[in-house]
Coordinates of C-alpha atoms in Angstrom, one line a residue:
X1 CA 36.7 201.7 64.9
X2 CA 34.8 199.9 67.7
X3 CA 38.1 198.7 69.2
X4 CA 39.5 202.2 69.3
X5 CA 36.4 203.5 71.2
X6 CA 36.6 200.5 73.6
X7 CA 40.3 200.9 74.2
X8 CA 39.9 204.7 74.8
X9 CA 37.2 204.1 77.4
X10 CA 39.2 201.3 79.1
X11 CA 42.3 203.6 79.3
X12 CA 40.2 206.4 80.7
X13 CA 39.0 204.1 83.5
X14 CA 42.6 203.0 84.1
X15 CA 43.7 206.7 84.3
X16 CA 40.9 207.6 86.8
X17 CA 41.8 204.6 89.0
X18 CA 45.5 205.5 88.8
X19 CA 44.9 209.1 89.8
X20 CA 42.5 208.2 92.6
X21 CA 45.2 205.9 94.1
X22 CA 48.0 208.4 93.8
X23 CA 47.6 210.0 97.2
X24 CA 47.6 206.6 98.9
X25 CA 50.7 205.6 97.0
X26 CA 52.4 208.9 98.0
X27 CA 51.7 208.2 101.7
X28 CA 53.0 204.7 101.4
X29 CA 56.1 205.6 99.5
X30 CA 57.9 206.6 102.7
X31 CA 57.8 203.0 103.8
X32 CA 58.6 201.4 100.5
X33 CA 60.6 198.3 101.1
X34 CA 64.3 198.2 100.4
X35 CA 64.3 194.5 99.9
X36 CA 61.6 192.5 98.0
X37 CA 60.7 188.9 98.6
X38 CA 60.2 186.3 95.9
X39 CA 59.4 182.6 96.3
X40 CA 60.5 180.0 93.8
X41 CA 58.5 176.8 94.0
X42 CA 57.5 173.9 91.7
X43 CA 58.0 174.4 88.0
X44 CA 57.0 178.0 87.0
X45 CA 56.2 178.3 83.3
X46 CA 58.3 180.5 81.0
X47 CA 55.3 182.8 80.4
X48 CA 51.7 183.2 81.6
X49 CA 49.7 181.2 79.2
X50 CA 46.5 182.3 77.7
X51 CA 44.4 179.4 76.4
X52 CA 42.2 179.2 73.3
X53 CA 39.3 178.8 73.4
X54 CA 38.8 180.9 76.6
X55 CA 37.6 178.8 79.5
X56 CA 36.0 179.9 82.7
X57 CA 38.0 178.3 85.5
X58 CA 36.3 178.2 88.9
X59 CA 37.9 177.2 92.2
X60 CA 41.5 176.0 92.4
X61 CA 44.2 177.1 94.7
X62 CA 45.8 180.5 94.2
X63 CA 49.5 181.0 94.5
X64 CA 51.0 181.9 97.9
X65 CA 52.1 185.6 98.3
X66 CA 55.5 186.3 96.6
X67 CA 55.4 183.1 94.5
X68 CA 56.9 183.6 91.1
X69 CA 54.1 182.8 88.6
X70 CA 56.3 182.7 85.5
X71 CA 59.9 183.5 84.4
X72 CA 58.5 186.3 82.3
X73 CA 56.8 188.1 85.3
X74 CA 60.0 187.5 87.4
X75 CA 62.1 189.2 84.7
X76 CA 59.7 192.2 84.5
X77 CA 59.8 192.6 88.3
X78 CA 63.6 192.5 88.5
X79 CA 63.7 195.1 85.7
X80 CA 61.5 197.5 87.6
X81 CA 63.4 196.9 90.9
X82 CA 66.7 197.5 89.2
X83 CA 65.7 201.0 88.3
X84 CA 64.6 202.0 91.9
X85 CA 67.5 203.6 93.8
X86 CA 65.7 202.9 97.1
X87 CA 65.7 199.1 96.5
X88 CA 68.9 197.4 97.7
X89 CA 68.1 193.9 96.6
X90 CA 65.8 190.9 96.8
X91 CA 65.3 187.8 99.0
X92 CA 64.9 184.7 97.0
X93 CA 63.2 181.8 98.8
X94 CA 63.4 178.3 97.3
X95 CA 60.8 175.7 98.3
X96 CA 60.3 172.5 96.4
X97 CA 61.8 173.8 93.2
X98 CA 61.4 171.3 90.3
X99 CA 62.9 172.7 87.2
X100 CA 65.0 171.4 84.3
X101 CA 68.5 172.6 83.4
X102 CA 67.2 175.1 80.8
X103 CA 65.0 177.0 83.3
X104 CA 67.8 176.8 85.9
X105 CA 70.1 178.6 83.4
X106 CA 67.4 181.2 82.7
X107 CA 67.0 181.9 86.4
X108 CA 70.7 182.2 86.9
X109 CA 71.0 184.7 84.0
X110 CA 68.2 186.8 85.5
X111 CA 69.9 186.9 88.9
X112 CA 73.3 187.7 87.3
X113 CA 71.9 190.6 85.3
X114 CA 70.1 191.9 88.4
X115 CA 73.4 191.8 90.4
X116 CA 75.2 193.6 87.5
X117 CA 72.8 196.5 88.0
X118 CA 74.2 197.0 91.5
X119 CA 71.6 195.1 93.4
X120 CA 72.0 192.4 96.1
X121 CA 70.5 188.9 95.9
X122 CA 70.1 186.8 99.0
X123 CA 69.0 183.2 98.6
X124 CA 67.4 181.2 101.4
X125 CA 65.9 177.7 101.7
X126 CA 65.0 175.2 104.3
X127 CA 66.2 172.4 102.1
X128 CA 67.5 172.3 98.6
X129 CA 68.9 169.8 96.0
X130 CA 71.6 170.1 93.4
X131 CA 69.4 172.0 90.9
X132 CA 68.1 174.5 93.5
X133 CA 71.6 175.0 94.9
X134 CA 72.9 175.9 91.5
X135 CA 70.3 178.7 91.4
X136 CA 71.3 179.8 94.9
X137 CA 75.0 179.9 93.9
X138 CA 74.1 182.8 91.6
X139 CA 73.3 184.9 94.7
X140 CA 75.5 187.2 96.7
X141 CA 74.7 185.4 99.9
X142 CA 73.4 181.8 100.4
X143 CA 71.5 181.0 103.6
X144 CA 69.9 177.9 105.1
X145 CA 67.4 177.5 107.9
X146 CA 69.1 176.1 111.1
X147 CA 67.3 172.8 110.7
X148 CA 67.8 172.8 106.9
X149 CA 69.7 170.5 104.6
X150 CA 71.7 170.7 101.5
X151 CA 71.2 167.5 99.5
X152 CA 74.4 167.9 97.5
X153 CA 75.5 164.3 96.4
X154 CA 75.8 164.5 92.6
X155 CA 73.6 162.5 90.3
X156 CA 72.8 158.8 90.0
X157 CA 70.8 156.7 87.5
X158 CA 69.7 153.2 88.4
X159 CA 68.9 151.1 85.3
X160 CA 66.6 148.1 85.7
X161 CA 66.4 144.8 83.9
X162 CA 63.1 142.9 84.5
X163 CA 63.7 139.9 82.2
X164 CA 64.5 137.3 84.8
X165 CA 61.9 138.6 87.3
X166 CA 59.1 138.4 84.7
X167 CA 60.2 134.9 83.8
X168 CA 59.9 133.8 87.4
X169 CA 56.2 134.7 87.4
X170 CA 55.6 133.1 84.0
X171 CA 55.8 136.1 81.7
X172 CA 58.0 136.3 78.7
X173 CA 58.7 139.5 76.7
X174 CA 59.0 139.1 72.9
X175 CA 60.2 142.2 71.1
X176 CA 61.8 143.1 67.8
X177 CA 63.8 146.3 67.6
X178 CA 65.7 148.2 65.0
X179 CA 68.9 149.7 66.3
X180 CA 71.4 148.4 68.7
X181 CA 71.0 151.5 70.8
X182 CA 67.2 151.2 71.0
X183 CA 67.4 149.8 74.5
X184 CA 63.7 150.3 75.5
X185 CA 62.8 146.5 75.2
X186 CA 65.8 145.5 77.3
X187 CA 63.9 146.6 80.4
X188 CA 61.6 143.5 79.8
X189 CA 63.9 141.1 77.9
X190 CA 67.2 141.3 79.6
X191 CA 68.3 139.8 82.9
X192 CA 71.2 142.3 83.2
X193 CA 71.7 145.9 82.1
X194 CA 73.6 146.0 78.8
X195 CA 76.8 147.8 78.1
X196 CA 75.1 150.1 75.7
X197 CA 72.5 151.1 78.3
X198 CA 75.3 151.8 80.8
X199 CA 77.3 153.9 78.3
X200 CA 74.3 156.0 77.5
X201 CA 73.6 156.7 81.1
X202 CA 77.2 157.5 81.9
X203 CA 77.5 160.0 79.1
X204 CA 74.6 162.0 80.4
X205 CA 75.8 161.7 84.0
X206 CA 79.2 163.0 83.0
X207 CA 77.6 166.1 81.4
X208 CA 75.2 166.8 84.3
X209 CA 78.0 166.3 86.9
X210 CA 80.4 168.6 85.0
X211 CA 77.6 171.3 84.9
X212 CA 77.1 171.0 88.6
X213 CA 80.8 171.3 89.4
X214 CA 81.2 174.3 87.2
X215 CA 78.2 176.1 88.7
X216 CA 79.4 175.6 92.3
X217 CA 83.0 176.4 91.4
X218 CA 81.9 179.7 89.8
X219 CA 79.4 180.7 92.5
X220 CA 81.4 179.7 95.6
X221 CA 84.9 180.6 94.3
X222 CA 86.3 177.1 94.7
X223 CA 88.5 175.1 92.4
X224 CA 86.8 172.1 90.5
X225 CA 88.9 169.7 92.6
X226 CA 87.6 171.2 95.8
X227 CA 84.0 171.1 94.6
X228 CA 84.3 167.4 93.6
X229 CA 85.5 166.7 97.1
X230 CA 82.7 168.6 98.7
X231 CA 80.1 166.8 96.6
X232 CA 81.6 163.4 97.7
X233 CA 81.2 164.5 101.3
X234 CA 77.5 165.3 101.0
X235 CA 74.7 165.5 101.9
X236 CA 75.0 168.3 104.4
X237 CA 73.2 169.6 107.4
X238 CA 72.9 173.3 107.6
X239 CA 75.8 173.4 110.2
X240 CA 78.1 171.3 108.1
X241 CA 77.2 173.3 104.9
X242 CA 78.3 176.5 106.7
X243 CA 81.5 174.9 108.0
X244 CA 82.3 173.6 104.4
X245 CA 81.8 177.1 103.0
X246 CA 78.9 175.9 100.8
X247 CA 76.5 178.2 102.7
X248 CA 77.3 181.6 104.1
X249 CA 75.2 181.4 107.3
X250 CA 72.2 179.8 109.1
X251 CA 69.2 182.0 109.5
X252 CA 65.7 181.3 110.5
X253 CA 62.8 182.8 108.5
X254 CA 61.9 185.2 111.3
X255 CA 65.5 186.6 111.4
X256 CA 65.7 187.3 107.6
X257 CA 64.4 190.9 107.7
X258 CA 67.0 191.9 110.4
X259 CA 69.8 190.2 108.4
X260 CA 68.9 191.9 105.1
X261 CA 68.3 195.3 106.7
X262 CA 70.2 195.6 110.1
X263 CA 68.9 198.4 112.4
X264 CA 70.8 201.6 112.3
X265 CA 72.6 202.8 115.5
X266 CA 70.0 205.6 116.1
X267 CA 67.2 203.0 115.8
X268 CA 68.8 200.8 118.5
X269 CA 68.8 203.8 120.9
X270 CA 65.0 204.4 120.5
X271 CA 62.6 203.6 123.3
X272 CA 61.8 200.0 123.8
X273 CA 58.1 200.4 123.0
X274 CA 58.9 202.2 119.8
X275 CA 61.5 199.6 118.8
X276 CA 59.1 196.8 119.4
X277 CA 56.4 198.4 117.3
X278 CA 58.9 198.8 114.4
X279 CA 60.1 195.3 114.8
X280 CA 56.5 194.1 114.6
X281 CA 56.0 196.1 111.5
X282 CA 59.1 194.7 109.9
X283 CA 58.7 191.1 110.9
X284 CA 58.1 189.9 107.4
X285 CA 59.7 190.9 104.0
X286 CA 57.2 192.3 101.5
X287 CA 56.4 190.8 98.1
X288 CA 56.4 192.6 94.8
X289 CA 52.8 193.7 95.0
X290 CA 53.5 195.7 98.2
X291 CA 56.4 197.5 96.5
X292 CA 54.2 198.4 93.6
X293 CA 51.5 199.7 95.9
X294 CA 54.1 202.0 97.5
X295 CA 55.5 203.3 94.2
X296 CA 54.1 206.8 93.6
X297 CA 54.4 206.6 89.8
X298 CA 53.9 202.9 89.3
X299 CA 54.0 201.6 85.8
X300 CA 50.6 201.5 84.1
X301 CA 49.5 198.7 81.8
X302 CA 47.5 200.7 79.2
X303 CA 45.3 198.9 76.7
X304 CA 47.1 199.1 73.4
X305 CA 45.2 200.4 70.4
X306 CA 46.9 197.8 68.3
X307 CA 46.9 194.2 69.5
X308 CA 50.1 192.6 70.3
X309 CA 51.4 190.0 67.8
X310 CA 50.1 186.6 68.8
X311 CA 52.4 183.6 69.0
X312 CA 50.8 180.2 69.1
X313 CA 52.0 177.5 71.5
X314 CA 51.2 173.8 71.4
X315 CA 52.5 171.6 74.2
X316 CA 53.4 168.0 73.4
X317 CA 54.2 166.5 76.8
X318 CA 54.5 162.9 77.9
X319 CA 54.2 159.5 76.2
X320 CA 52.5 159.8 72.7
X321 CA 49.5 157.5 72.5
X322 CA 46.7 157.1 69.9
X323 CA 43.4 158.7 70.3
X324 CA 42.7 161.4 73.0
X325 CA 44.8 159.8 75.7
X326 CA 43.3 158.7 79.0
X327 CA 42.6 160.8 82.1
X328 CA 43.5 160.0 85.7
X329 CA 45.0 161.9 88.7
X330 CA 48.2 160.0 88.9
X331 CA 50.7 158.2 86.7
X332 CA 52.9 159.2 83.7
X333 CA 51.6 161.9 81.4
X334 CA 50.4 161.0 78.0
X335 CA 49.8 163.1 74.8
X336 CA 46.9 161.8 72.7
X337 CA 47.5 162.2 69.0
X338 CA 43.9 163.2 68.2
X339 CA 44.1 166.1 70.8
X340 CA 47.5 167.2 69.6
X341 CA 46.5 167.2 65.9
X342 CA 43.4 169.3 66.7
X343 CA 45.5 171.7 68.7
X344 CA 48.0 172.1 65.9
X345 CA 45.2 172.6 63.4
X346 CA 43.6 175.2 65.6
X347 CA 46.8 177.2 65.8
X348 CA 47.1 177.0 62.0
X349 CA 43.6 178.3 61.5
X350 CA 44.1 181.3 63.9
X351 CA 44.9 184.2 61.6
X352 CA 46.1 186.3 64.5
X353 CA 48.7 183.6 65.4
X354 CA 51.5 184.6 63.0
X355 CA 53.8 181.7 64.1
X356 CA 53.8 178.6 66.2
X357 CA 56.1 177.2 68.8
X358 CA 55.8 173.4 69.4
X359 CA 57.1 172.8 72.9
X360 CA 58.1 169.1 73.2
X361 CA 58.9 167.2 76.3
X362 CA 58.3 163.6 75.3
X363 CA 60.2 160.3 75.1
X364 CA 58.0 159.2 72.2
X365 CA 55.4 156.5 72.1
X366 CA 53.2 155.1 69.4
X367 CA 54.9 155.3 66.0
X368 CA 51.6 155.8 64.2
X369 CA 50.4 158.5 66.6
X370 CA 53.8 160.3 66.3
X371 CA 53.6 160.3 62.5
X372 CA 50.0 161.7 62.6
X373 CA 51.3 164.6 64.7
X374 CA 54.2 165.1 62.3
X375 CA 51.9 165.4 59.3
X376 CA 49.7 168.0 61.1
X377 CA 52.8 170.0 62.0
X378 CA 54.0 169.8 58.4
X379 CA 50.7 171.2 57.1
X380 CA 50.8 174.2 59.4
X381 CA 54.5 174.8 58.6
X382 CA 53.5 175.4 55.0
X383 CA 51.3 178.3 56.1
X384 CA 53.3 180.0 58.9
X385 CA 56.7 179.6 60.7
X386 CA 56.8 176.7 63.1
X387 CA 59.7 176.3 65.6
X388 CA 60.0 173.2 67.8
X389 CA 61.6 173.9 71.2
X390 CA 63.0 171.3 73.6
X391 CA 64.3 172.0 77.1
X392 CA 64.1 168.4 78.5
X393 CA 63.3 165.5 76.2
X394 CA 62.6 165.1 72.5
X395 CA 63.3 161.5 71.8
X396 CA 62.0 158.8 69.3
X397 CA 58.4 159.6 68.4
X398 CA 58.8 163.0 70.0
X399 CA 61.7 163.8 67.7
X400 CA 59.6 162.5 64.8
X401 CA 56.9 165.1 65.6
X402 CA 59.6 167.9 65.8
X403 CA 60.7 167.2 62.2
X404 CA 57.7 169.0 60.8
X405 CA 58.9 172.3 62.2
X406 CA 61.0 174.7 60.2
X407 CA 63.7 174.7 62.9
X408 CA 64.4 172.7 66.0
X409 CA 65.8 174.6 69.0
X410 CA 67.1 172.9 72.1
X411 CA 68.7 173.6 75.5
X412 CA 72.3 172.4 75.8
X413 CA 71.5 169.6 78.2
X414 CA 68.2 168.5 76.7
X415 CA 67.9 164.9 75.5
X416 CA 67.5 164.4 71.8
X417 CA 67.4 161.5 69.3
X418 CA 66.7 157.8 69.9
X419 CA 65.8 157.4 66.2
X420 CA 64.6 153.8 66.2
X421 CA 61.6 151.5 66.4
X422 CA 60.6 148.4 68.3
X423 CA 57.5 146.2 68.6
X424 CA 56.5 143.2 70.5
X425 CA 54.2 141.7 73.2
X426 CA 54.2 139.9 76.6
X427 CA 53.5 136.2 76.7
X428 CA 51.7 135.0 79.8
X429 CA 51.5 131.3 79.1
X430 CA 53.6 130.4 82.0
X431 CA 51.6 132.5 84.4
X432 CA 48.3 131.1 83.0
X433 CA 49.6 127.5 83.5
X434 CA 50.5 128.2 87.1
X435 CA 47.0 129.5 87.6
X436 CA 45.4 126.5 86.0
X437 CA 44.1 128.5 83.0
X438 CA 44.1 126.6 79.7
X439 CA 43.8 128.6 76.5
X440 CA 43.7 127.1 72.9
X441 CA 44.1 129.3 69.9
X442 CA 41.9 128.3 66.9
X443 CA 42.8 130.6 64.0
X444 CA 42.2 131.0 60.3
X445 CA 45.1 132.9 58.8
X446 CA 48.9 132.5 59.3
X447 CA 49.2 135.5 61.5
X448 CA 45.8 135.6 63.1
X449 CA 47.2 134.8 66.6
X450 CA 50.0 137.4 66.5
X451 CA 48.3 139.5 69.2
X452 CA 47.6 136.6 71.6
X453 CA 49.3 136.7 75.0
X454 CA 48.9 132.9 75.3
X455 CA 52.0 132.2 73.3
X456 CA 55.0 133.8 71.7
X457 CA 55.5 134.5 68.0
X458 CA 55.7 131.8 65.4
X459 CA 58.6 132.1 63.0
X460 CA 56.2 133.4 60.4
X461 CA 54.7 136.0 62.7
X462 CA 58.2 137.1 63.8
X463 CA 59.3 137.5 60.2
X464 CA 56.3 139.6 59.4
X465 CA 56.8 141.8 62.5
X466 CA 60.5 142.3 61.7
X467 CA 59.5 143.4 58.2
X468 CA 57.1 145.9 59.6
X469 CA 59.7 147.2 62.1
X470 CA 62.2 147.6 59.3
X471 CA 59.7 149.4 57.1
X472 CA 58.8 151.8 59.9
X473 CA 62.5 152.4 60.7
X474 CA 63.3 153.2 57.1
X475 CA 60.3 155.6 56.9
X476 CA 61.6 157.3 60.1
X477 CA 65.1 157.7 58.5
X478 CA 63.4 159.1 55.5
X479 CA 61.5 161.7 57.5
X480 CA 64.7 162.7 59.3
X481 CA 66.8 162.8 56.2
X482 CA 64.3 165.0 54.4
X483 CA 63.9 167.4 57.3
X484 CA 67.7 167.7 58.1
X485 CA 68.9 167.8 54.5
X486 CA 70.9 164.6 54.6
X487 CA 70.9 161.1 53.1
X488 CA 69.3 158.2 54.8
X489 CA 72.7 156.6 55.2
X490 CA 74.1 159.6 57.0
X491 CA 71.1 159.6 59.4
X492 CA 71.4 155.9 59.9
X493 CA 74.9 156.5 61.3
X494 CA 73.4 158.8 63.9
X495 CA 70.3 156.7 64.5
X496 CA 69.7 153.1 65.6
X497 CA 68.4 154.4 68.9
X498 CA 71.4 156.7 69.8
X499 CA 70.7 159.4 72.4
X500 CA 72.3 162.8 72.4
X501 CA 72.5 165.8 74.6
X502 CA 71.4 169.1 73.0
X503 CA 75.0 170.1 72.5
X504 CA 75.9 166.8 70.9
X505 CA 72.8 166.8 68.8
X506 CA 73.8 170.1 67.4
X507 CA 77.2 168.7 66.4
X508 CA 75.4 165.7 64.8
X509 CA 73.1 167.9 62.8
X510 CA 69.9 166.8 64.4
X511 CA 68.9 170.2 65.7
X512 CA 69.3 173.7 64.3
X513 CA 70.2 176.0 67.3
X514 CA 71.0 176.0 71.0
X515 CA 69.0 178.6 73.0
X516 CA 66.3 179.4 75.4
X517 CA 62.5 179.5 75.2
X518 CA 62.3 183.2 74.8
X519 CA 64.9 183.2 72.0
X520 CA 63.0 180.5 70.1
X521 CA 59.7 182.5 70.5
X522 CA 61.2 185.7 69.1
X523 CA 62.9 183.8 66.3
X524 CA 59.6 182.3 65.2
X525 CA 58.0 185.8 65.1
X526 CA 61.1 187.2 63.2
X527 CA 60.5 184.5 60.6
X528 CA 56.9 185.8 60.4
X529 CA 58.3 189.4 60.0
X530 CA 56.3 190.8 62.9
X531 CA 57.6 192.8 65.9
X532 CA 59.0 190.8 68.7
X533 CA 59.5 193.2 71.6
X534 CA 56.1 192.4 73.1
X535 CA 53.9 189.6 72.0
X536 CA 51.0 187.5 73.3
X537 CA 51.4 183.8 73.9
X538 CA 48.3 181.7 73.1
X539 CA 48.1 178.1 74.1
X540 CA 46.1 175.7 72.0
X541 CA 44.8 172.4 73.3
X542 CA 44.4 171.1 76.8
X543 CA 47.0 169.9 79.2
X544 CA 48.6 166.4 79.2
X545 CA 46.5 163.6 80.5
X546 CA 47.7 160.8 82.8
X547 CA 47.7 157.1 82.7
X548 CA 48.7 154.7 85.4
X549 CA 51.9 152.7 84.9
X550 CA 49.8 149.6 84.8
X551 CA 47.7 151.0 81.9
X552 CA 50.9 151.8 80.0
X553 CA 52.3 148.3 80.5
X554 CA 49.0 146.8 79.4
X555 CA 48.9 149.0 76.3
X556 CA 52.2 147.3 75.3
X557 CA 50.9 143.8 75.9
X558 CA 49.7 143.6 72.3
X559 CA 51.7 143.9 69.1
X560 CA 52.2 147.5 68.1
X561 CA 55.0 149.6 66.7
X562 CA 56.7 152.0 69.2
X563 CA 59.1 154.9 68.8
X564 CA 59.7 155.2 72.5
X565 CA 62.7 155.9 74.8
X566 CA 61.9 155.4 78.5
X567 CA 65.5 156.0 79.4
X568 CA 65.3 159.5 78.0
X569 CA 62.2 160.2 80.1
X570 CA 64.1 159.2 83.3
X571 CA 67.2 161.1 82.4
X572 CA 65.2 164.4 82.1
X573 CA 64.3 164.3 85.8
X574 CA 67.8 163.9 87.3
X575 CA 67.8 165.0 90.9
X576 CA 70.3 164.5 93.6
X577 CA 70.0 161.0 95.1
X578 CA 67.2 159.8 92.9
X579 CA 67.2 156.8 90.7
X580 CA 65.5 156.2 87.3
X581 CA 64.6 153.1 85.5
X582 CA 65.2 152.8 81.8

């Protein structure tokens, strides 16, 4: 009853404000823009995230005007613009776009649907890479700044082997692994990149390259053979990109309004002073907020009497580590098991959250920490539907955590699998000797010195470690077999560290469905038997923490069990001309 009164008062205030603003909107409607400007930058989230518990956030930088704050808000904006007969289209500016393949596909679909409604899309950038260019290829017209560049060169992965280099400074890596395809320790133990590592990288390069060729071929109306030749001739200056037909024209930012809306003949004949005044008024394209302010009967966001169904979201991002994880402004992100378990439990306790989506972007990490997260997810999954969603990486320990969900959803080009375990340490005896440092181990117990960096493993220590690695690997197989409804032998054939794309993981039976984030969210709510048209997304837990690369290496200097795939982490970030170690 109290809520009904509060909602009624809130909606009354909204109505009063709406009516008071109506005269101003009517006056502004004559100058409602025919083209609306949007800016794509960074890595916009799928949806605006509401956090629990509510935190007061002071300071921080606000988004620049026209910046897309989420794919959800962008979709809503395009839907409104598509219904306005006065609107001819949009200008889409790309600046430092850093998205994965799944978000790229989502953006392409939004632009394609908008164009199907009879609207025009013009894409403009100063500089763009292969991913951004694929988004631009979904537009009617592609423009570059005169001094711009198109970094279209394909994809490359540079695998590294540190074994010989470490030996030269007196460090030896001692690792035990289970699975010929579990190549993580090779970074430290091998002097050359193995054939298995090369084959793994080549498989993903082939898929990403084929996706790039297909997108450009469809968007620029070229044959695949022509596109491959164009990629081989990159990168391009703006002038060369225009000559090659990859870009329609060069256009400075100041000239964009005139290109999107050329002046009519009668406007050209006006007095110079009047034309200059109009040119000054039209010197910049307006963002969505300006269009809404000039819409007489703008859509109103009324306060609903009934609350929207709530969907919980827990984000598992980065290398999985025990404890809370460690903070720091730079370095790889880490996911602390304690923090993740608390977040999953909070989502399970929230009665308003009818279902939970576990978003995973992790190459794995500590085997123990991963199993703790798995157990927490399993407990919540007994009370409410849990869907694991992957759009970039869900490998090794990350995949172990996903097994607790009722279903695993993935994007087609996500990285899945790497079911395997390794353990080991770094021996620094050679380095210590060069520095004149003498260390003597005095122990009681056959394996008491197993964690020491002063020497390698004794035969007995290595035998004990191999037994522990085998035990953990068998447990991992057991978790997968139970979750996927197969025998351990069947999973073993797909395991031993093998890495799959989302599409290949679907064929191998390691995931349940291919789809987008929104589809996975709505499916989770469908399983909970609640309406899915409009829902509230609540995020539990804090953001990922960061560790320096040195901290991560030092954390591996003692003997622990790892379910980690660094190669997968690097593969998720493919960009034109960049190299990744693995």
